[in-house]
PDB file of C-alpha atoms in Angstrom:
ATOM      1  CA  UNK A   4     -14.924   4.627  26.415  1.00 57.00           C
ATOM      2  CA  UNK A   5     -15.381   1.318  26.443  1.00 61.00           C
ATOM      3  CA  UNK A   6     -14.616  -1.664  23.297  1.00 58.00           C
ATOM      4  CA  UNK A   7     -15.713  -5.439  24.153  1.00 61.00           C
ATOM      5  CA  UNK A   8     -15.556  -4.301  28.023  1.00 64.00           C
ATOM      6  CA  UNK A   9     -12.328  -3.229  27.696  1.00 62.00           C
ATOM      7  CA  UNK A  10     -11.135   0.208  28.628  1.00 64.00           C
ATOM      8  CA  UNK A  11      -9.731   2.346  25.821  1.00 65.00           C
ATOM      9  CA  UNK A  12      -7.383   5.170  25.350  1.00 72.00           C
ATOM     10  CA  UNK A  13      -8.553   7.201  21.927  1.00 83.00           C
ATOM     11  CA  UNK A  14      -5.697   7.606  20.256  1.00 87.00           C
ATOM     12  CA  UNK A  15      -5.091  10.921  17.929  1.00 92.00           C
ATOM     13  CA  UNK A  16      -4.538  10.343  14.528  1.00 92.00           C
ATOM     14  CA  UNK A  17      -2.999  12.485  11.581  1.00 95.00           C
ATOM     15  CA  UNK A  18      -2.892  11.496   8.000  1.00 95.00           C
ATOM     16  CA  UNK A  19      -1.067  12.389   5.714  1.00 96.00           C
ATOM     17  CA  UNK A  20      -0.235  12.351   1.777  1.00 96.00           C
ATOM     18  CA  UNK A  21       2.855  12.300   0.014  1.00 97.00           C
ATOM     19  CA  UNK A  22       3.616  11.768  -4.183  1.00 96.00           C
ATOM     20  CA  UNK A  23       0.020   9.635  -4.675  1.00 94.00           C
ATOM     21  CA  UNK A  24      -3.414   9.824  -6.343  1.00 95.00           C
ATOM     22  CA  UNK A  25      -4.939  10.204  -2.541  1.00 93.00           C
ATOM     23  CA  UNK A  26      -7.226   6.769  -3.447  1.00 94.00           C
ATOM     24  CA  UNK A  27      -6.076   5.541   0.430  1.00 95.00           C
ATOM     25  CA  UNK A  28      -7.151   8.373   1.780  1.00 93.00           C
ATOM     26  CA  UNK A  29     -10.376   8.115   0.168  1.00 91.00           C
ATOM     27  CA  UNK A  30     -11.072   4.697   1.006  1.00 89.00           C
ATOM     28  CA  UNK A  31     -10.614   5.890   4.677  1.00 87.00           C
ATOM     29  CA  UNK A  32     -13.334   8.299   4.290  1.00 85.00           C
ATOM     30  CA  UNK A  33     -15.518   5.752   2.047  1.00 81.00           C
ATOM     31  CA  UNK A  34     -17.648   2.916   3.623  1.00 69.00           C
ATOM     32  CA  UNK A  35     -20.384   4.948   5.565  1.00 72.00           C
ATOM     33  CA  UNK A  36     -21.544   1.948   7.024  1.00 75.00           C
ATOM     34  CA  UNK A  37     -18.883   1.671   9.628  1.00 76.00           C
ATOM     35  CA  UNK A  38     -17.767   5.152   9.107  1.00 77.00           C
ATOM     36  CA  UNK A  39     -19.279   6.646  12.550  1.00 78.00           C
ATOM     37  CA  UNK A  40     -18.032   3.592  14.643  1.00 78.00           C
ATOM     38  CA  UNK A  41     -14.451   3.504  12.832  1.00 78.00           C
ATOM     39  CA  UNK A  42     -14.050   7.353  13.540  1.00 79.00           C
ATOM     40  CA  UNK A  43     -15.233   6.752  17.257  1.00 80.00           C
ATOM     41  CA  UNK A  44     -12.384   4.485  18.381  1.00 80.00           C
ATOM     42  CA  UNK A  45      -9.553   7.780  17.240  1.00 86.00           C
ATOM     43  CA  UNK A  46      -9.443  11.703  17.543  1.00 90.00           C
ATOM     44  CA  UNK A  47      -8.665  12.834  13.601  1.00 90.00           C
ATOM     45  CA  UNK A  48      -6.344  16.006  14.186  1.00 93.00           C
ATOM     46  CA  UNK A  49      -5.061  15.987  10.978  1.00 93.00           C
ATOM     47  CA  UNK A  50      -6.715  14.956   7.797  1.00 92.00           C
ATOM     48  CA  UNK A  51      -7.260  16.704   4.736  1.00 89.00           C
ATOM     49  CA  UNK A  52      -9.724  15.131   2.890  1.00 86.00           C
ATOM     50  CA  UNK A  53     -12.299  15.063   5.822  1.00 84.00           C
ATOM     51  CA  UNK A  54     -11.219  18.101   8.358  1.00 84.00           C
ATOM     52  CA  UNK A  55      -9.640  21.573   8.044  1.00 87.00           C
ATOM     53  CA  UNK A  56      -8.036  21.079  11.539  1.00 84.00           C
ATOM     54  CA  UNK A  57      -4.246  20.706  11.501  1.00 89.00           C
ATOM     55  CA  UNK A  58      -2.379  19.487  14.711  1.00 90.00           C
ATOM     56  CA  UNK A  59       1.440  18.335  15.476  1.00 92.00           C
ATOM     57  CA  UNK A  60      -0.169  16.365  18.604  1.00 93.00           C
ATOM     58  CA  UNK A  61      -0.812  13.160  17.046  1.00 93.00           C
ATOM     59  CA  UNK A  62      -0.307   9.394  18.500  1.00 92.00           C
ATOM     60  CA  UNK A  63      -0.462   7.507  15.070  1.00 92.00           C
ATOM     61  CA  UNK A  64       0.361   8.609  11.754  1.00 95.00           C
ATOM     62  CA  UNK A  65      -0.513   6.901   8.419  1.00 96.00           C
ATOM     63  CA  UNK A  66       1.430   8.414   5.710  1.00 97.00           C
ATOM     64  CA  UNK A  67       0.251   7.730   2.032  1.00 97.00           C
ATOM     65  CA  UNK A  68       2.384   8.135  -0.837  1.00 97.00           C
ATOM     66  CA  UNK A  69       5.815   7.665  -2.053  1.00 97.00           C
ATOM     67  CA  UNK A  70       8.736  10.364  -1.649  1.00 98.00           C
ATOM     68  CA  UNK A  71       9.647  12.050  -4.728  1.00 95.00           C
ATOM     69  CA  UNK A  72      11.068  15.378  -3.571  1.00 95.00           C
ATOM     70  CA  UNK A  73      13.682  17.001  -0.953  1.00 95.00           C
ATOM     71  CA  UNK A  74      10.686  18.878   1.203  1.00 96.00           C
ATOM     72  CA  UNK A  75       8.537  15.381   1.349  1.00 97.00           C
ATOM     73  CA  UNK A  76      11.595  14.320   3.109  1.00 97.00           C
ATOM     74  CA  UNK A  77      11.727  16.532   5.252  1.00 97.00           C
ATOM     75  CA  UNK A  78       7.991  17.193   6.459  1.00 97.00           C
ATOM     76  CA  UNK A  79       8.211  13.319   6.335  1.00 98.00           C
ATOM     77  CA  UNK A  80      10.936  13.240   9.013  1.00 98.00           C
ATOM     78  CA  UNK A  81       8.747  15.592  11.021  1.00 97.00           C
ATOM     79  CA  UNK A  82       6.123  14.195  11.282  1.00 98.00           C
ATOM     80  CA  UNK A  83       8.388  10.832  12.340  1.00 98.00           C
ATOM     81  CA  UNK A  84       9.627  12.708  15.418  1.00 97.00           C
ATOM     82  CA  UNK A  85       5.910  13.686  16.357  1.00 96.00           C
ATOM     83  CA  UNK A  86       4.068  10.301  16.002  1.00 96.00           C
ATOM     84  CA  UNK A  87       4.694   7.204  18.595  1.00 94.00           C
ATOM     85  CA  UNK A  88       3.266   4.873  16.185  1.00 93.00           C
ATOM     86  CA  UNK A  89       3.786   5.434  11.827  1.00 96.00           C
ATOM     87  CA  UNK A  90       1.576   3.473   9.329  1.00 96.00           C
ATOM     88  CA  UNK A  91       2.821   3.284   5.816  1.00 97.00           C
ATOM     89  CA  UNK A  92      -0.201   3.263   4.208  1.00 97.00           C
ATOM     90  CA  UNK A  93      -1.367   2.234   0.296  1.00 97.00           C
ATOM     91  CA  UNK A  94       1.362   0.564  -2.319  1.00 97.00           C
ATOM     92  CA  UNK A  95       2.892   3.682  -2.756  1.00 97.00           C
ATOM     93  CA  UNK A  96       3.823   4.389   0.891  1.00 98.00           C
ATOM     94  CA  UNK A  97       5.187   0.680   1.481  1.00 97.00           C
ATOM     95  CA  UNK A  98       6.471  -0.150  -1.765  1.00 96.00           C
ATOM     96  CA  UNK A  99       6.684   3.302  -4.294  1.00 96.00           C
ATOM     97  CA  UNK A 100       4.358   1.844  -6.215  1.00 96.00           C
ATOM     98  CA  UNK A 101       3.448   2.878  -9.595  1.00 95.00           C
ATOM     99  CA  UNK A 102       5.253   6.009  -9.132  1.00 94.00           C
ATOM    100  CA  UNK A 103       8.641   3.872  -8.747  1.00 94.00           C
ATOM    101  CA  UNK A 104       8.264   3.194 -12.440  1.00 93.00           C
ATOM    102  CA  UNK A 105       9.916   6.158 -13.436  1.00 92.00           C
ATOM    103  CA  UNK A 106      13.053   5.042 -11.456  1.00 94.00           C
ATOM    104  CA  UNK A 107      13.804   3.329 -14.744  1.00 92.00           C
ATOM    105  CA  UNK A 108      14.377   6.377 -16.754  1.00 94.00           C
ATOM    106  CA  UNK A 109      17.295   8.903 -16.369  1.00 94.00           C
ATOM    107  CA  UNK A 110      15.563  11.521 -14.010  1.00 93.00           C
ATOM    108  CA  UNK A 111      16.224  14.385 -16.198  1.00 92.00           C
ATOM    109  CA  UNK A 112      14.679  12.495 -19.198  1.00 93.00           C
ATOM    110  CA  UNK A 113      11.706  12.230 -17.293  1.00 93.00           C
ATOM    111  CA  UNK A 114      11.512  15.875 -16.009  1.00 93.00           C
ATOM    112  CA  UNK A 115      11.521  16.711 -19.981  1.00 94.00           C
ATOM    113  CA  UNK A 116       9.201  14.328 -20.960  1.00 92.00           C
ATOM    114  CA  UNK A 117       6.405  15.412 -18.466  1.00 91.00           C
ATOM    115  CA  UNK A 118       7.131  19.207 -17.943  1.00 92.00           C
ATOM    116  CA  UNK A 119       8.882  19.881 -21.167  1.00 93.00           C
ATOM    117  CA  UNK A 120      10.207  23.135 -21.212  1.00 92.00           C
ATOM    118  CA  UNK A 121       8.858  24.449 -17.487  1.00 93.00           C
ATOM    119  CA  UNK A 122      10.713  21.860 -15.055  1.00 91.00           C
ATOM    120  CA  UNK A 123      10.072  21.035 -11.937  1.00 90.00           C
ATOM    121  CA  UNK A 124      11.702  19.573  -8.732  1.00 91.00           C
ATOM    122  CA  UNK A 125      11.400  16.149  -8.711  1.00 92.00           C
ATOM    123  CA  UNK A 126      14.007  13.218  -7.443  1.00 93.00           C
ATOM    124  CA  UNK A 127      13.829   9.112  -7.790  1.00 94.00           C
ATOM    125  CA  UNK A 128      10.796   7.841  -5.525  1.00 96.00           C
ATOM    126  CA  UNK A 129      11.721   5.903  -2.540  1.00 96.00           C
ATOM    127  CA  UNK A 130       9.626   4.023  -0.013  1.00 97.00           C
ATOM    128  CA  UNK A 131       8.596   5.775   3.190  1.00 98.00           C
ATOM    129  CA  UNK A 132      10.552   3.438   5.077  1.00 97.00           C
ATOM    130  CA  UNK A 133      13.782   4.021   2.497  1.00 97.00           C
ATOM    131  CA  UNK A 134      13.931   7.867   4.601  1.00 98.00           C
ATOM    132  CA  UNK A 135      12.492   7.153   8.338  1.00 98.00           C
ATOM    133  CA  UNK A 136      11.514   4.197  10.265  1.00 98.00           C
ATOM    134  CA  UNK A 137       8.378   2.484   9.493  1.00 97.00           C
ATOM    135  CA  UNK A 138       6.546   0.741  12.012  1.00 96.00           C
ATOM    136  CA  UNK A 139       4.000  -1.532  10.168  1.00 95.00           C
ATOM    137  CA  UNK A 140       2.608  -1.394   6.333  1.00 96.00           C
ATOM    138  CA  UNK A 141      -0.960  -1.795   5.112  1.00 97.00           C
ATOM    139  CA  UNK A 142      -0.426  -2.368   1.083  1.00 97.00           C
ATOM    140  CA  UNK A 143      -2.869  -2.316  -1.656  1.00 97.00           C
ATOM    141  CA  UNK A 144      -3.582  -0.061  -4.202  1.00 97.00           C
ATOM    142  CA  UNK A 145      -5.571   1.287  -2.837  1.00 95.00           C
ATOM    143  CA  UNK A 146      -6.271  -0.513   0.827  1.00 95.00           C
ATOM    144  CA  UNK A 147      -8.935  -2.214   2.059  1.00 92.00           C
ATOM    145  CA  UNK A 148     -10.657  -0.007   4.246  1.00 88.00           C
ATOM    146  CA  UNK A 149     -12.017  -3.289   6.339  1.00 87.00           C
ATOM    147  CA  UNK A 150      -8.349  -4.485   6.557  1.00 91.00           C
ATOM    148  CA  UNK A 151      -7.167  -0.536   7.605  1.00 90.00           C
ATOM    149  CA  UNK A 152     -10.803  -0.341  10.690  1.00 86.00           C
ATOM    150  CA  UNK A 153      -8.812  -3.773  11.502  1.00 89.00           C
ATOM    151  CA  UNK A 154      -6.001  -3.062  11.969  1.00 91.00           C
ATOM    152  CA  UNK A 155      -6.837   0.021  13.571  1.00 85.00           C
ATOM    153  CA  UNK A 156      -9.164  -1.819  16.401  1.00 83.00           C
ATOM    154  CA  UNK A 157      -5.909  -3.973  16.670  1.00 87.00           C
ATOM    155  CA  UNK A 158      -3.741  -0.478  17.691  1.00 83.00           C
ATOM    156  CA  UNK A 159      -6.168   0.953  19.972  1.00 78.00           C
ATOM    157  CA  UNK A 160      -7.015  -2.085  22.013  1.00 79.00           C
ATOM    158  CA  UNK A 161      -2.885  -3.335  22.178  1.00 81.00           C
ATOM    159  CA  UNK A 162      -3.898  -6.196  20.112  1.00 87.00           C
ATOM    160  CA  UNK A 163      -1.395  -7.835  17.916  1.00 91.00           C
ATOM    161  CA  UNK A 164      -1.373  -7.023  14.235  1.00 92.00           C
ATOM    162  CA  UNK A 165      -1.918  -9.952  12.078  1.00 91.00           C
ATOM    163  CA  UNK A 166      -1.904 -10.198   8.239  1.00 91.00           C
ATOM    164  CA  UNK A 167      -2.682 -13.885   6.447  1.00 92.00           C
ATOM    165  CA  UNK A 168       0.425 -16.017   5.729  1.00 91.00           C
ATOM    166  CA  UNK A 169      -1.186 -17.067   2.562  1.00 95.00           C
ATOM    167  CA  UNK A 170      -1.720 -15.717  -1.221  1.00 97.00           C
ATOM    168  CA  UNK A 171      -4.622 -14.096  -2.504  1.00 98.00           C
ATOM    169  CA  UNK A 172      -5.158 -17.053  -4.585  1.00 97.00           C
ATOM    170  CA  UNK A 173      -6.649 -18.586  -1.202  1.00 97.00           C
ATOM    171  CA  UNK A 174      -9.085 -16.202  -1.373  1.00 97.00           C
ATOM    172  CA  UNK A 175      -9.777 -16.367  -4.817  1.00 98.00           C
ATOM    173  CA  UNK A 176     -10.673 -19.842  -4.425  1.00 97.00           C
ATOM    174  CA  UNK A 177     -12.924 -19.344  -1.383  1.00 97.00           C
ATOM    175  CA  UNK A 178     -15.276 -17.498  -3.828  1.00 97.00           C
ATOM    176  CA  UNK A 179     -15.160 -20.223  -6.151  1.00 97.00           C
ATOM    177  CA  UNK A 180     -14.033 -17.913  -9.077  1.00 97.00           C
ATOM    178  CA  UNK A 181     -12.250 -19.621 -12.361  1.00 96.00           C
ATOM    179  CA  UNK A 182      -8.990 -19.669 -12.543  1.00 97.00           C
ATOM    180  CA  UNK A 183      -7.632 -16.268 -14.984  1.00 97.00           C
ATOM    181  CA  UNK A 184      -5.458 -18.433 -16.042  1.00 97.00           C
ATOM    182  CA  UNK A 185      -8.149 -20.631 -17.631  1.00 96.00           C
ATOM    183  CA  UNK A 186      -9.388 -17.181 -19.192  1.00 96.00           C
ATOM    184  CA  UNK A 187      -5.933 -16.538 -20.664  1.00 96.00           C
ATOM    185  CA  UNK A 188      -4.741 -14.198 -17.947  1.00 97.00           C
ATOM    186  CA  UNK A 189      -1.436 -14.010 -15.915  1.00 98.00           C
ATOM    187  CA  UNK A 190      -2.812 -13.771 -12.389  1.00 98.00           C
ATOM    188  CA  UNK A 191      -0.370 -12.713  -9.700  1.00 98.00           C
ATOM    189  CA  UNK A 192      -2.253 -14.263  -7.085  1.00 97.00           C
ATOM    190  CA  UNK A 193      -0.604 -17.390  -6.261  1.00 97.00           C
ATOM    191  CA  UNK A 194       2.341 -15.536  -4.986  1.00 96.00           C
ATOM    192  CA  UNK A 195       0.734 -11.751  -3.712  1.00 97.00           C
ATOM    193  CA  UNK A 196      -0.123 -11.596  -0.292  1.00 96.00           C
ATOM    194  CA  UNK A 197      -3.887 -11.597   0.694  1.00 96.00           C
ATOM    195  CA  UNK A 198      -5.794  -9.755   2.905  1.00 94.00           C
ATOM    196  CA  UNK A 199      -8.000  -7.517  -0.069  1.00 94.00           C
ATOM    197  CA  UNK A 200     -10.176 -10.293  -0.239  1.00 94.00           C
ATOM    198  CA  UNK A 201      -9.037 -11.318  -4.179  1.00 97.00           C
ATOM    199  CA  UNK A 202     -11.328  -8.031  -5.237  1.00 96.00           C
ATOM    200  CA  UNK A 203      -9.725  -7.793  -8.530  1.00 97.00           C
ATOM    201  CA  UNK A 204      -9.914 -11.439  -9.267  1.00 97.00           C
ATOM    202  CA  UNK A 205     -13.708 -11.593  -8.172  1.00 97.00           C
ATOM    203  CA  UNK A 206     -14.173  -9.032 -11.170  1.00 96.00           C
ATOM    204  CA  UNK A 207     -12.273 -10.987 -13.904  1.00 96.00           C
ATOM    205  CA  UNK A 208      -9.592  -8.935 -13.634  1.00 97.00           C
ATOM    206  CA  UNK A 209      -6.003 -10.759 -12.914  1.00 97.00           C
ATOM    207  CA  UNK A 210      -4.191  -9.698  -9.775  1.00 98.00           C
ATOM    208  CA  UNK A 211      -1.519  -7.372 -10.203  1.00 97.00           C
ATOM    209  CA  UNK A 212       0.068  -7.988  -6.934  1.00 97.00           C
ATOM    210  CA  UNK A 213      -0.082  -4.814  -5.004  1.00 97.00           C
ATOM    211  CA  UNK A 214       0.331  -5.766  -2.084  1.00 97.00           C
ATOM    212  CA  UNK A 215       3.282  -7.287  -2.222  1.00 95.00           C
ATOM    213  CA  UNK A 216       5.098 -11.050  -1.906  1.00 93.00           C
ATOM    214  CA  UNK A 217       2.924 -13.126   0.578  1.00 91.00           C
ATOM    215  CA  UNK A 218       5.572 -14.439   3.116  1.00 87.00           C
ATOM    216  CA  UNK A 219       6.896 -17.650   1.479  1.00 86.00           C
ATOM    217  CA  UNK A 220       5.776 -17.803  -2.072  1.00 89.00           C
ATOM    218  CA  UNK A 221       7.003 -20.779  -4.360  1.00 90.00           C
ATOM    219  CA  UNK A 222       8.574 -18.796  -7.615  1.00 91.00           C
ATOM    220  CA  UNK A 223       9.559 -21.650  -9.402  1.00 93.00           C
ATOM    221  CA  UNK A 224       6.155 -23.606  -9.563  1.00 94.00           C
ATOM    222  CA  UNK A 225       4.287 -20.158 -10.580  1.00 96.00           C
ATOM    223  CA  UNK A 226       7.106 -19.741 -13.321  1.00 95.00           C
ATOM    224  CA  UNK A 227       6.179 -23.336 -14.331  1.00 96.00           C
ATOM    225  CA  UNK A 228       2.778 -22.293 -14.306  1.00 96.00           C
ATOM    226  CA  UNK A 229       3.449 -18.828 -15.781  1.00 97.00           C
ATOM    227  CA  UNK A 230       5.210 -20.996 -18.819  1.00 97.00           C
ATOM    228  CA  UNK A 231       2.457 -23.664 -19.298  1.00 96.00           C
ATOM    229  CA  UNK A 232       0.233 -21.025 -20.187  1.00 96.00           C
ATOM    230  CA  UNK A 233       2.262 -19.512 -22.521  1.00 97.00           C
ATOM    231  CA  UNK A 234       3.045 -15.845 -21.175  1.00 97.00           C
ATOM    232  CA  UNK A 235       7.186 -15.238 -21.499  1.00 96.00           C
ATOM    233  CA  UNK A 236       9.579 -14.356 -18.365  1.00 94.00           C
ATOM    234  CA  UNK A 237       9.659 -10.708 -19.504  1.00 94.00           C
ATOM    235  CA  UNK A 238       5.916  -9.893 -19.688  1.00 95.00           C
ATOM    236  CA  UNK A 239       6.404 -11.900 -16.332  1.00 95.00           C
ATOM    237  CA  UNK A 240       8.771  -9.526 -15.085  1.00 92.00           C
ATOM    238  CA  UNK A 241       7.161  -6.532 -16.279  1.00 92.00           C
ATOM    239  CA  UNK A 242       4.050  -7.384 -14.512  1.00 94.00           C
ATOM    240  CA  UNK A 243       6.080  -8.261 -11.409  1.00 93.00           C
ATOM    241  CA  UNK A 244       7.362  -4.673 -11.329  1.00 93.00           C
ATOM    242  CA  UNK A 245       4.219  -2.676 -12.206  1.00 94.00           C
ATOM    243  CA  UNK A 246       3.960  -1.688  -8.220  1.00 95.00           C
ATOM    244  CA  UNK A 247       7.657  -2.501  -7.287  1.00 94.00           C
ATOM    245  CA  UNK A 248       5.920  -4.801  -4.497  1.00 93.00           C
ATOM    246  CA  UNK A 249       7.962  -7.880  -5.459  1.00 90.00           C
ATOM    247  CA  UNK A 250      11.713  -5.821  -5.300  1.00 78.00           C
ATOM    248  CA  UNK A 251      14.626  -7.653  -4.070  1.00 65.00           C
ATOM    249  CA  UNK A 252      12.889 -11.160  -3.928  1.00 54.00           C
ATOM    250  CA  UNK A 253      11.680 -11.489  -7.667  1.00 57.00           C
ATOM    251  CA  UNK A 254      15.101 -10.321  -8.555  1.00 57.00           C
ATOM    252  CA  UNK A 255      16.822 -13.008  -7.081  1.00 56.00           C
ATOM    253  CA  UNK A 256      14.242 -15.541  -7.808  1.00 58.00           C
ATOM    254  CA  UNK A 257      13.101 -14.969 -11.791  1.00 54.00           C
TER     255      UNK A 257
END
């Protein structure tokens, strides 16, 4: 088959879930619009929520979810030594995401307070690429299925994958929105990176950063900002931590 004149090789393609509320997954099977094309460019051998086949043979993998238990980590080292190419796909998969919020309890409090008296196996989440080796991340909670056809278009043809080097604020702005900080809302999109095209934002609803730090963001003049309109460092923080996207750099920086 042919893309833009340009010969392709149709890549197989396995998905797969992990600890997760399977939204990514959905998204990839949303959008009928460009559903036909999008599922044109790849063989699916392995997905779930769309096909009963199951395969091992598999090019690319996009794993969603976070790891929260001894056999995810070891079907998810499987499936590392099957696939050439493996997508961590969703907040959860690149970050832990909202499941990493229990990391901040004793684990065995946590078993109690959600399975009471019948427990059940369960360890602190990690990210996929805290157990094998990741090979690029699509965030957002849950992704953009444009960004995933994208970036997908991008693997197929040998393109280079390229994510904006600038916050979601940009794209806030682009749709000419008001500021939620002029509504009385602390809006993580001056420092999140962009790429979901500021959907929340576009709604009136603040950005919660799930996808992450954009590449160079400025802490100090959002804290500034963050101050000015009266919200304190810990609701700051708290906020900051909701989808464990801003680890390691927020904790250095607030």
């Amino acid at each position: 088959m042919k893309y833009l004149g340009v010969e392709l090789q149709k890549p197989k393609v396995g998905v797969f879930d992990f600890t997760s509320c399977e939204g990514c997954q959905l998204q990839l099977a949303n959008k009928e619009g460009s559903l036909v094309d999008f599922l044109s460019l790849i063989e699916i051998v392995n997905f779930r929520e769309i096909s009963s086949d199951k395969s091992d043979d598999y090019d690319v993998a996009l794993i969603e979810g976070s790891i929260s238990r001894a056999d995810e980590v070891e079907r998810l080292k499987k499936i590392r030594e099957n696939a050439k190419i493996l997508v961590a796909l969703g907040s959860c998969a690149c970050f832990g995401g909202v499941n990493s919020l229990k990391n901040r309890f004793p684990i065995e409090e946590v078993v109690t307070e959600v399975y009471g008296d019948m427990p059940k196996e369960t360890e602190p989440v990690r990210r996929v690429s805290d157990v094998v080796k990741v090979d690029l991340c699509i965030p957002g909670c849950p992704v953009s299925k444009a960004e995933v056809e994208r970036i997908v278009v991008n693997l197929v043809t040998g393109a280079e994958v390229k994510f904006p080097k600038y916050p979601v604020c940009v794209e806030c702005k682009q749709h000419v929105n008001t500021c939620l900080f002029d509504l009385g809302q602390l809006c993580l999109g001056p420092i999140t990176q962009a790429g979901c095209g500021a959907v929340c934002p576009n709604g009136k609803y603040p950005c919660l950063g799930c996808r992450g730090a954009f590449a160079d963001p400025n802490y100090e003049a959002f804290k500034n900002i963050v101050a000015e309109k009266g919200f304190s460092m810990e609701y700051l923080k708290e906020r900051l931590s909701f989808y464990n996207g801003f680890s390691g750099a927020y904790k250095d920086e607030m």
